Short mmCIF file of C-alpha atoms and ligand atoms in Angstrom, two decimals:
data_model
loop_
_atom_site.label_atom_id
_atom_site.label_comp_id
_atom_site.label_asym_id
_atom_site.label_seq_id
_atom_site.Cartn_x
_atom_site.Cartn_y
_atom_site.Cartn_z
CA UNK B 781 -28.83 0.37 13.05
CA UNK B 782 -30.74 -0.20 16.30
CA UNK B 783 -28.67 -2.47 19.12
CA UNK B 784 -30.65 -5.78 18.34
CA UNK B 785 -29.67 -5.23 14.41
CA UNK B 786 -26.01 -4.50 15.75
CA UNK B 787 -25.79 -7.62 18.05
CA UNK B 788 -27.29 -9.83 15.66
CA UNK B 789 -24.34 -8.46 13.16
CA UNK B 790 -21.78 -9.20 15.41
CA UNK B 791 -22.88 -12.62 16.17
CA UNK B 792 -22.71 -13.18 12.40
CA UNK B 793 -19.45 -11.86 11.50
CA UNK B 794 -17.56 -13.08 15.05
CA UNK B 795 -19.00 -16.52 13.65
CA UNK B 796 -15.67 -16.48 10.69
CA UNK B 797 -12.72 -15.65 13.87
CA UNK B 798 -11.19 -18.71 13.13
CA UNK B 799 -12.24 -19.94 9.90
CA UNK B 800 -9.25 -20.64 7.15
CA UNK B 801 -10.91 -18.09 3.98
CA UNK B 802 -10.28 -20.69 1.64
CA UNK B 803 -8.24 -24.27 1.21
CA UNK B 804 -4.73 -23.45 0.99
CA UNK B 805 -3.24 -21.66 -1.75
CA UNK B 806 -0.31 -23.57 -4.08
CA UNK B 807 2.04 -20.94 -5.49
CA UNK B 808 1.71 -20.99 -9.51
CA UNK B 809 5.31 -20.73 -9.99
CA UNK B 810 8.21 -22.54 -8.36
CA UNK B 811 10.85 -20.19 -6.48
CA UNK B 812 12.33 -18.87 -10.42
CA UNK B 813 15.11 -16.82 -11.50
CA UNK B 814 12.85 -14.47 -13.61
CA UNK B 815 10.14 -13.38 -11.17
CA UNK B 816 13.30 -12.73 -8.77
CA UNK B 817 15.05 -10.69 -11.49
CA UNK B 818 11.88 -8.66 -12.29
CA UNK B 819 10.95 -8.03 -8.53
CA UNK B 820 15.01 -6.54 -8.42
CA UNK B 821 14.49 -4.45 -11.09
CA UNK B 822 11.04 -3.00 -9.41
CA UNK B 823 12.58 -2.60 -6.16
CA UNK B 824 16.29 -1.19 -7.31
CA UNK B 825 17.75 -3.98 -5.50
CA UNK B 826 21.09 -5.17 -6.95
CA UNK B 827 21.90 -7.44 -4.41
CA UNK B 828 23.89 -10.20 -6.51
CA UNK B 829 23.04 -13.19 -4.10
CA UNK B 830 19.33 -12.81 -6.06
CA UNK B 831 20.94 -12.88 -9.74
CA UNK B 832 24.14 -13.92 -10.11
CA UNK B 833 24.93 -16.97 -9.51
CA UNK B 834 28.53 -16.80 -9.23
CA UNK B 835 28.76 -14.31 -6.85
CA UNK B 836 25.45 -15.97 -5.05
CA UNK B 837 27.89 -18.88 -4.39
CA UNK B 838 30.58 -16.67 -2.23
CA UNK B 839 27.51 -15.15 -0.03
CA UNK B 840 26.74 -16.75 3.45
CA UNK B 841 24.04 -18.25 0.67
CA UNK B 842 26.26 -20.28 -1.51
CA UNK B 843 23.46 -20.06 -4.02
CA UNK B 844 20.86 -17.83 -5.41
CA UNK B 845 18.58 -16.94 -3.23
CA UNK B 846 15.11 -14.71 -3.04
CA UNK B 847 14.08 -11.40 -1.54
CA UNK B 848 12.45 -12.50 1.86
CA UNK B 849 9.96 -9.43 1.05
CA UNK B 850 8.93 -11.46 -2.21
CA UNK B 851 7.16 -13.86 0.34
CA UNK B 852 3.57 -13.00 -1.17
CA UNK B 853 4.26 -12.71 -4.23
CA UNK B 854 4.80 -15.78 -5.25
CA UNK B 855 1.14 -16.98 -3.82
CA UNK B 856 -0.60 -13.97 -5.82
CA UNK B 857 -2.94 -14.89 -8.43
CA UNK B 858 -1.77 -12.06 -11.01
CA UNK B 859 -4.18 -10.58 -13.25
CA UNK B 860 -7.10 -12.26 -11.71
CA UNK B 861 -7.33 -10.41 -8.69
CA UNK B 862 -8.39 -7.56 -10.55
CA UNK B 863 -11.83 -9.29 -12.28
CA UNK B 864 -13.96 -8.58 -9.16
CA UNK B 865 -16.47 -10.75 -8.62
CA UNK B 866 -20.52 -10.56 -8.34
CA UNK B 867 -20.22 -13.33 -5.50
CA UNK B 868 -18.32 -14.09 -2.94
CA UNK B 869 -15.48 -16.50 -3.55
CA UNK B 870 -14.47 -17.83 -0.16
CA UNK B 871 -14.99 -16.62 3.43
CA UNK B 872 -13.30 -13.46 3.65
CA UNK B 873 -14.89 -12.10 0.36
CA UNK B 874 -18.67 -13.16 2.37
CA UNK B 875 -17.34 -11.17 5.76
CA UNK B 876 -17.01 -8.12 3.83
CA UNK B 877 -19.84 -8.64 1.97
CA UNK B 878 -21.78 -9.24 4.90
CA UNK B 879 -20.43 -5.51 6.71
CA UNK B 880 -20.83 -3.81 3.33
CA UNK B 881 -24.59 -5.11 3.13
CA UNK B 882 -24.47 -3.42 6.55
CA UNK B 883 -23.48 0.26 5.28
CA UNK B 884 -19.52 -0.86 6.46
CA UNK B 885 -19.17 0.42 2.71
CA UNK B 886 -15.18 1.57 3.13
CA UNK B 887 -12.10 -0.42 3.48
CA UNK B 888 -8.72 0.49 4.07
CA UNK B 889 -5.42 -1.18 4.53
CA UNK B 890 -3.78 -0.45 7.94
CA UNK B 891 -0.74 -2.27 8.55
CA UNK B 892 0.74 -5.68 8.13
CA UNK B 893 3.74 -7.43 9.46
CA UNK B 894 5.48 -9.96 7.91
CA UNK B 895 8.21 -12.98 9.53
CA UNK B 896 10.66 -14.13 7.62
CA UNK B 897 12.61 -17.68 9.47
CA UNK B 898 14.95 -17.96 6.06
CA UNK B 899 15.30 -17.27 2.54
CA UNK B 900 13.81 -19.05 -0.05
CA UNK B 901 15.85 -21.29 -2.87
CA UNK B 902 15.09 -21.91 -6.37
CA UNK B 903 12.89 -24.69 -6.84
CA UNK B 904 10.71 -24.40 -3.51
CA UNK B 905 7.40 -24.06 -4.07
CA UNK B 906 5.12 -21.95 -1.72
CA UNK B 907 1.78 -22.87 0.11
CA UNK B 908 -0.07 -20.66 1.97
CA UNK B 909 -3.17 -20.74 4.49
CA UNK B 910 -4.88 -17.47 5.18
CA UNK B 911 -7.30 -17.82 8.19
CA UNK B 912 -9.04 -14.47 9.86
CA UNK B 913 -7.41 -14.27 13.11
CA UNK B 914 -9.55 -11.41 14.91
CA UNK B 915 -12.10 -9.11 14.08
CA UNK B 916 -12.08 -5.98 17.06
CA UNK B 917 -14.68 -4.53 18.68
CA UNK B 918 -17.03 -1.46 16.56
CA UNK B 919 -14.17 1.54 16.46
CA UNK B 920 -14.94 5.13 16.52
CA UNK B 921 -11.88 6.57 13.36
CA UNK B 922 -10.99 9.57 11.79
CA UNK B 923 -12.47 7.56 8.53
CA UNK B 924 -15.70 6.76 10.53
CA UNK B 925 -16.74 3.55 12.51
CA UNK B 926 -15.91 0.44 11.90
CA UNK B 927 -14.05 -2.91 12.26
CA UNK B 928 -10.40 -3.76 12.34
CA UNK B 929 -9.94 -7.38 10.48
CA UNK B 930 -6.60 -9.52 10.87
CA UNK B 931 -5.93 -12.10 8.73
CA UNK B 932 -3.11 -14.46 9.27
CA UNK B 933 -1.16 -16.51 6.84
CA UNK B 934 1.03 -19.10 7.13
CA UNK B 935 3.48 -20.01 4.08
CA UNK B 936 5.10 -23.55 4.46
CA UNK B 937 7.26 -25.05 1.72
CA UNK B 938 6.37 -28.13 -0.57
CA UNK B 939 7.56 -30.36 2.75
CA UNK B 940 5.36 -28.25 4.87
CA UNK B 941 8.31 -26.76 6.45
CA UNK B 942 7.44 -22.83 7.76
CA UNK B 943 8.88 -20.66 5.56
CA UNK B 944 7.35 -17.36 6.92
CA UNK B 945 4.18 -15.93 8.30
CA UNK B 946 1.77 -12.66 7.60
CA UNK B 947 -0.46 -10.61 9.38
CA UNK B 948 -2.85 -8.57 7.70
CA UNK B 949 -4.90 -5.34 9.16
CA UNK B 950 -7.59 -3.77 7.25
CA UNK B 951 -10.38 -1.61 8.46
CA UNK B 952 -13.65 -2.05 7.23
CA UNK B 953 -16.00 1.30 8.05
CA UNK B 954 -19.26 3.66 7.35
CA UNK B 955 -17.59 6.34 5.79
CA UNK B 956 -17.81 9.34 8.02
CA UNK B 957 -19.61 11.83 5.17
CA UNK B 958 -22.66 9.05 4.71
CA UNK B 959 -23.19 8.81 8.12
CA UNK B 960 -23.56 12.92 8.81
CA UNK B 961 -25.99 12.49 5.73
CA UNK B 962 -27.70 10.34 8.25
CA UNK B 963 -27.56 11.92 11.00
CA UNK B 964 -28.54 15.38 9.66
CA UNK B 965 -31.55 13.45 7.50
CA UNK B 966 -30.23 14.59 4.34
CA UNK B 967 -30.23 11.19 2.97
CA UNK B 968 -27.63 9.26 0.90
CA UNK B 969 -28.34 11.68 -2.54
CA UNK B 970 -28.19 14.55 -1.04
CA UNK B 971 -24.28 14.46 0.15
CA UNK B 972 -23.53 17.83 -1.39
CA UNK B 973 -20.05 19.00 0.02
CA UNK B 974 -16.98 17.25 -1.57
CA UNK B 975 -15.49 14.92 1.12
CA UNK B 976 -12.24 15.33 1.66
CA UNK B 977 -8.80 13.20 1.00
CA UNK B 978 -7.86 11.08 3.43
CA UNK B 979 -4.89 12.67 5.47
CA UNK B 980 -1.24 11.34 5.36
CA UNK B 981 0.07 10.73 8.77
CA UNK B 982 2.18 13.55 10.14
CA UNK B 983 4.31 13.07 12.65
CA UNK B 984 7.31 14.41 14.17
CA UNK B 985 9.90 13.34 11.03
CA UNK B 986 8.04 13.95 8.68
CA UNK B 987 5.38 16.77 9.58
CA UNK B 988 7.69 19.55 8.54
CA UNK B 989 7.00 18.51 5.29
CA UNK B 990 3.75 19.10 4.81
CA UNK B 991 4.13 22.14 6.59
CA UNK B 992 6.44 23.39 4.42
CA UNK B 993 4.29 22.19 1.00
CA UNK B 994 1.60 24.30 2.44
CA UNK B 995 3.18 27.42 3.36
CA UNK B 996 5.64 27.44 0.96
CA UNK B 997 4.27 25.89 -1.96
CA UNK B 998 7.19 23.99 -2.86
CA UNK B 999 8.04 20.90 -3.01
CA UNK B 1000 10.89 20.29 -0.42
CA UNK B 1001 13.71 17.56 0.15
CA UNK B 1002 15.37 16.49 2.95
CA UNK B 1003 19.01 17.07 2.99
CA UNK B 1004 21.95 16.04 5.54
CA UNK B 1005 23.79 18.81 6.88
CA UNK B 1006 27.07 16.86 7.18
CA UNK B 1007 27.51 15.18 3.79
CA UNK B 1008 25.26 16.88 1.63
CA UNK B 1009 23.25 13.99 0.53
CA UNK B 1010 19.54 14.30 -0.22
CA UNK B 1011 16.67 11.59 1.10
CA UNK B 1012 12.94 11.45 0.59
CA UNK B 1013 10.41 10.20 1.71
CA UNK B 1014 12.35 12.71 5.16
CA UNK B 1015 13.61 10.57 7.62
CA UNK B 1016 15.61 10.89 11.06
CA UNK B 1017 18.95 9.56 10.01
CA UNK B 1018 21.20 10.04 6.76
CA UNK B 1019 21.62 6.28 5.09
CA UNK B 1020 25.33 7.59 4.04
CA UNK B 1021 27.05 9.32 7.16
CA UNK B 1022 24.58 8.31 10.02
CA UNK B 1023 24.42 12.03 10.95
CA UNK B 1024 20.72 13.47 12.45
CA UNK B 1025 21.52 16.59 11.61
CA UNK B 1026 19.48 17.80 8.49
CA UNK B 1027 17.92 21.08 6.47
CA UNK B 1028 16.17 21.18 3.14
CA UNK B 1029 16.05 22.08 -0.36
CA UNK B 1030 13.64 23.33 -2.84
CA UNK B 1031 12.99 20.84 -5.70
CA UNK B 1032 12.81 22.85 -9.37
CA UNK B 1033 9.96 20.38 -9.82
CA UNK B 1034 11.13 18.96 -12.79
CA UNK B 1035 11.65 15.66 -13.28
CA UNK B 1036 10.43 12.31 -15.05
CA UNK B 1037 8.05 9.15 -15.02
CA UNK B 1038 10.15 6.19 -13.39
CA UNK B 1039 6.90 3.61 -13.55
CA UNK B 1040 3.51 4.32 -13.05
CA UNK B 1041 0.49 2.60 -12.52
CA UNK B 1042 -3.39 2.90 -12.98
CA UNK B 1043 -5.50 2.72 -9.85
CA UNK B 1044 -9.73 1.66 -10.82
CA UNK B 1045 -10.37 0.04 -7.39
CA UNK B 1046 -10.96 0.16 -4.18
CA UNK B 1047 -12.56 3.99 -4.80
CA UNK B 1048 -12.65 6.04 -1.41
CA UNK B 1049 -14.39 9.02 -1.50
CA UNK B 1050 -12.65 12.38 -1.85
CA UNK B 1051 -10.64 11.61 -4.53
CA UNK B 1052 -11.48 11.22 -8.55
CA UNK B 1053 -10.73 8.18 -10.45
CA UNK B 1054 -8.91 6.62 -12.52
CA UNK B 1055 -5.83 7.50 -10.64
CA UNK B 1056 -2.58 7.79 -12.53
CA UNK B 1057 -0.21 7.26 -9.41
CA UNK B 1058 3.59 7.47 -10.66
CA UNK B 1059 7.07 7.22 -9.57
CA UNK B 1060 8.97 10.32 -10.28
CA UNK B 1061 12.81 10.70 -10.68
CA UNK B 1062 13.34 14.01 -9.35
CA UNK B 1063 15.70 16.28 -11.49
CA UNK B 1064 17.79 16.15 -7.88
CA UNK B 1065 18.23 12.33 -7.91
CA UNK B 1066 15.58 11.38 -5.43
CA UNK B 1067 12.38 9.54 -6.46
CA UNK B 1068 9.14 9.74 -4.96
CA UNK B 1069 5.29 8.60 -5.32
CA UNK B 1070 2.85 10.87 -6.92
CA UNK B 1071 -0.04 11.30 -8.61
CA UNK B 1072 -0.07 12.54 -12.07
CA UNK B 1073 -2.65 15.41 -13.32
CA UNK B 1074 -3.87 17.09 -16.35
CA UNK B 1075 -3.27 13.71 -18.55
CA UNK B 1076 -5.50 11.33 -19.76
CA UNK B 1077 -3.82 7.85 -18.09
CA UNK B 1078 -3.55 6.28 -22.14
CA UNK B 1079 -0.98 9.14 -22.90
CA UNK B 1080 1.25 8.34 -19.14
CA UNK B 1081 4.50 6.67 -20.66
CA UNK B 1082 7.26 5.67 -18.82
CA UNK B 1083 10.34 8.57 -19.22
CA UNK B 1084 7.80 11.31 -19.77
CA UNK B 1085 9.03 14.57 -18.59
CA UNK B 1086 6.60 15.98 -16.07
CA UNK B 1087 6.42 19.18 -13.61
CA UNK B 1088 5.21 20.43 -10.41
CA UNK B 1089 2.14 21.41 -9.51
CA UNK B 1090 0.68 22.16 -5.98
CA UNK B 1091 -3.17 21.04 -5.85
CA UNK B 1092 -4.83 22.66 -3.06
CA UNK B 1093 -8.12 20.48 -1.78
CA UNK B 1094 -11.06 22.79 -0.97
CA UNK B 1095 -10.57 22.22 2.95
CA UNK B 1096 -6.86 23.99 2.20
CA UNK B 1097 -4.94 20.89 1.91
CA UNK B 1098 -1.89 21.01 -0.03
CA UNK B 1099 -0.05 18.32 -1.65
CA UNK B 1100 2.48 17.93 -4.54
CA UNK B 1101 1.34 16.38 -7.49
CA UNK B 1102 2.57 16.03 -11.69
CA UNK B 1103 1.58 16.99 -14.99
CA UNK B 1104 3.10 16.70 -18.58
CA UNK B 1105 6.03 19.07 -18.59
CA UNK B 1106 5.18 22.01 -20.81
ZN1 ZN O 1088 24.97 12.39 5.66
#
């Protein structure tokens, strides 16, 4: 893209800094006991101010309350979101239209913080307005180039009082393998190599990790030195006894399907889809996210007994992954 091409771009998509993507969204469901219950059970949160009302009523809450982290949820439109759509729907869906017209083909989810002032009761209902706060300057990542997008949303309660806030980072990018095509002339059909995954981050509590999946071939798990108690994903500081002081086990590998689900969309390259990504309970107690392998995603049940199995990528990345137990 020559710099006129590029400026004119920018003009266009600074244009929607600003703009609300849509009128503001009415939550289909009331604050309810049932979506609260169900959320519990996803999350392995017992806490009995969210279920039982007796006990609710000797909390600081006097009643039941919700999750704070539920916040979203209760403004999502369910099944819908996954229908895609062949036109844009509102103004955020024409922004990344608009970038992905312009080879900004990739998009990826960077962070997002949430603000909770209270919890919510049963009964409220939940309004939200998403507007696009910023969009940065063109980026140079380890994805490729692109732009970071913020949205901003602000829930209020059926008396418009503010019952939270959310800010939402995503990067939208030319992924780095299409643009080497490019460069090198090759052309958009003649990609030939395999891109690779996308890396995890690695950093200094959890780097050992990976270090230890790929030179060991094992699937390790944190464990605290002073009471013996196991954590994963690895973490500073034992939840039980506070202690820093940690080593780590082997996992036999073993272990079975807690939930799973099916991933279609969004497809990044370097991996092959559908995705079977699963929640395993580790024959150790701890649970962690996987994928699963060697199974078509029809026979993936819930309970399945499953085993290890360390895929190596063809750049000599490592990484633990499941299959049906034989
Ligand atoms: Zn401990």
């Amino acid at each position: 893209m020559n710099d006129e091409k590029k400026k004119a771009l920018e003009a266009e998509i600074y244009s929607y800094v600003g703009k609300p993507i849509g009128p503001q969204v009415i939550g289909r469901d009331p604050v309810n006991s049932p979506m609260i219950r169900q959320w519990c059970e996803a999350m392995a949160d017992a806490h009995p101010a969210y279920f039982d009302a007796n006990r609710a009523k000797e909390t600081i809450h006097g009643e039941i309350v919700a999750p704070p982290t539920m916040l979203q949820a209760w403004i999502m439109d369910g099944f819908d979101m996954s229908k895609g759509y062949d036109e844009p729907q509102n103004e955020q869906q024409r922004l990344h239209k608009l970038l992905a017209d312009h080879g900004y083909s990739g998009v990826l989810g960077t962070n997002t913080e949430e603000n909770y002032p209270r919890y919510l009761r049963l009964g409220e209902t939940v309004k939200a307005l998403t507007v696009i706060d910023s969009i940065s300057e063109e980026k140079a990542t380890g994805v490729g180039i692109g732009y970071f997008i913020t949205t901003k949303t602000a829930f209020e309660n059926q008396d418009g009082e503010d019952i939270g806030s959310m800010s939402f980072r995503v990067l939208r990018y030319k992924p780095a393998q299409e643009q080497q095509a490019v460069a090198t002339g090759a052309g958009k059909d003649a990609v030939a190599a395999k891109p690779s995954r996308i890396k995890p981050p690695m950093g200094h509590d959890n780097g050992w990790w990976w270090t230890q999946v790929k030179e060991e071939d094992c699937l390790p798990i944190q464990r605290c030195t002073d009471c013996s108690k196991l954590r994963h994903p690895p973490r500073p500081m034992c939840d039980a006894c506070g202690s820093q002081s940690w080593d780590s086990i082997k996992a036999s590998g073993r272990g079975s399907i807690h939930t799973f689900t099916v991933v279609h969309y969004p497809q990044f390259p370097g991996y092959e889809y559908p995705i079977v990504s699963i929640i395993v309970d580790l024959e150790e107690g701890e649970r962690m996210a996987s994928t699963l392998v060697d199974c078509p995603p029809e026979d993936c049940k819930i309970g399945m007994a499953v085993e290890l199995v360390i895929q190596e990528d063809d750049d000599g990345f490592k990484i633990p992954f499941f299959r049906p137990a034989s």
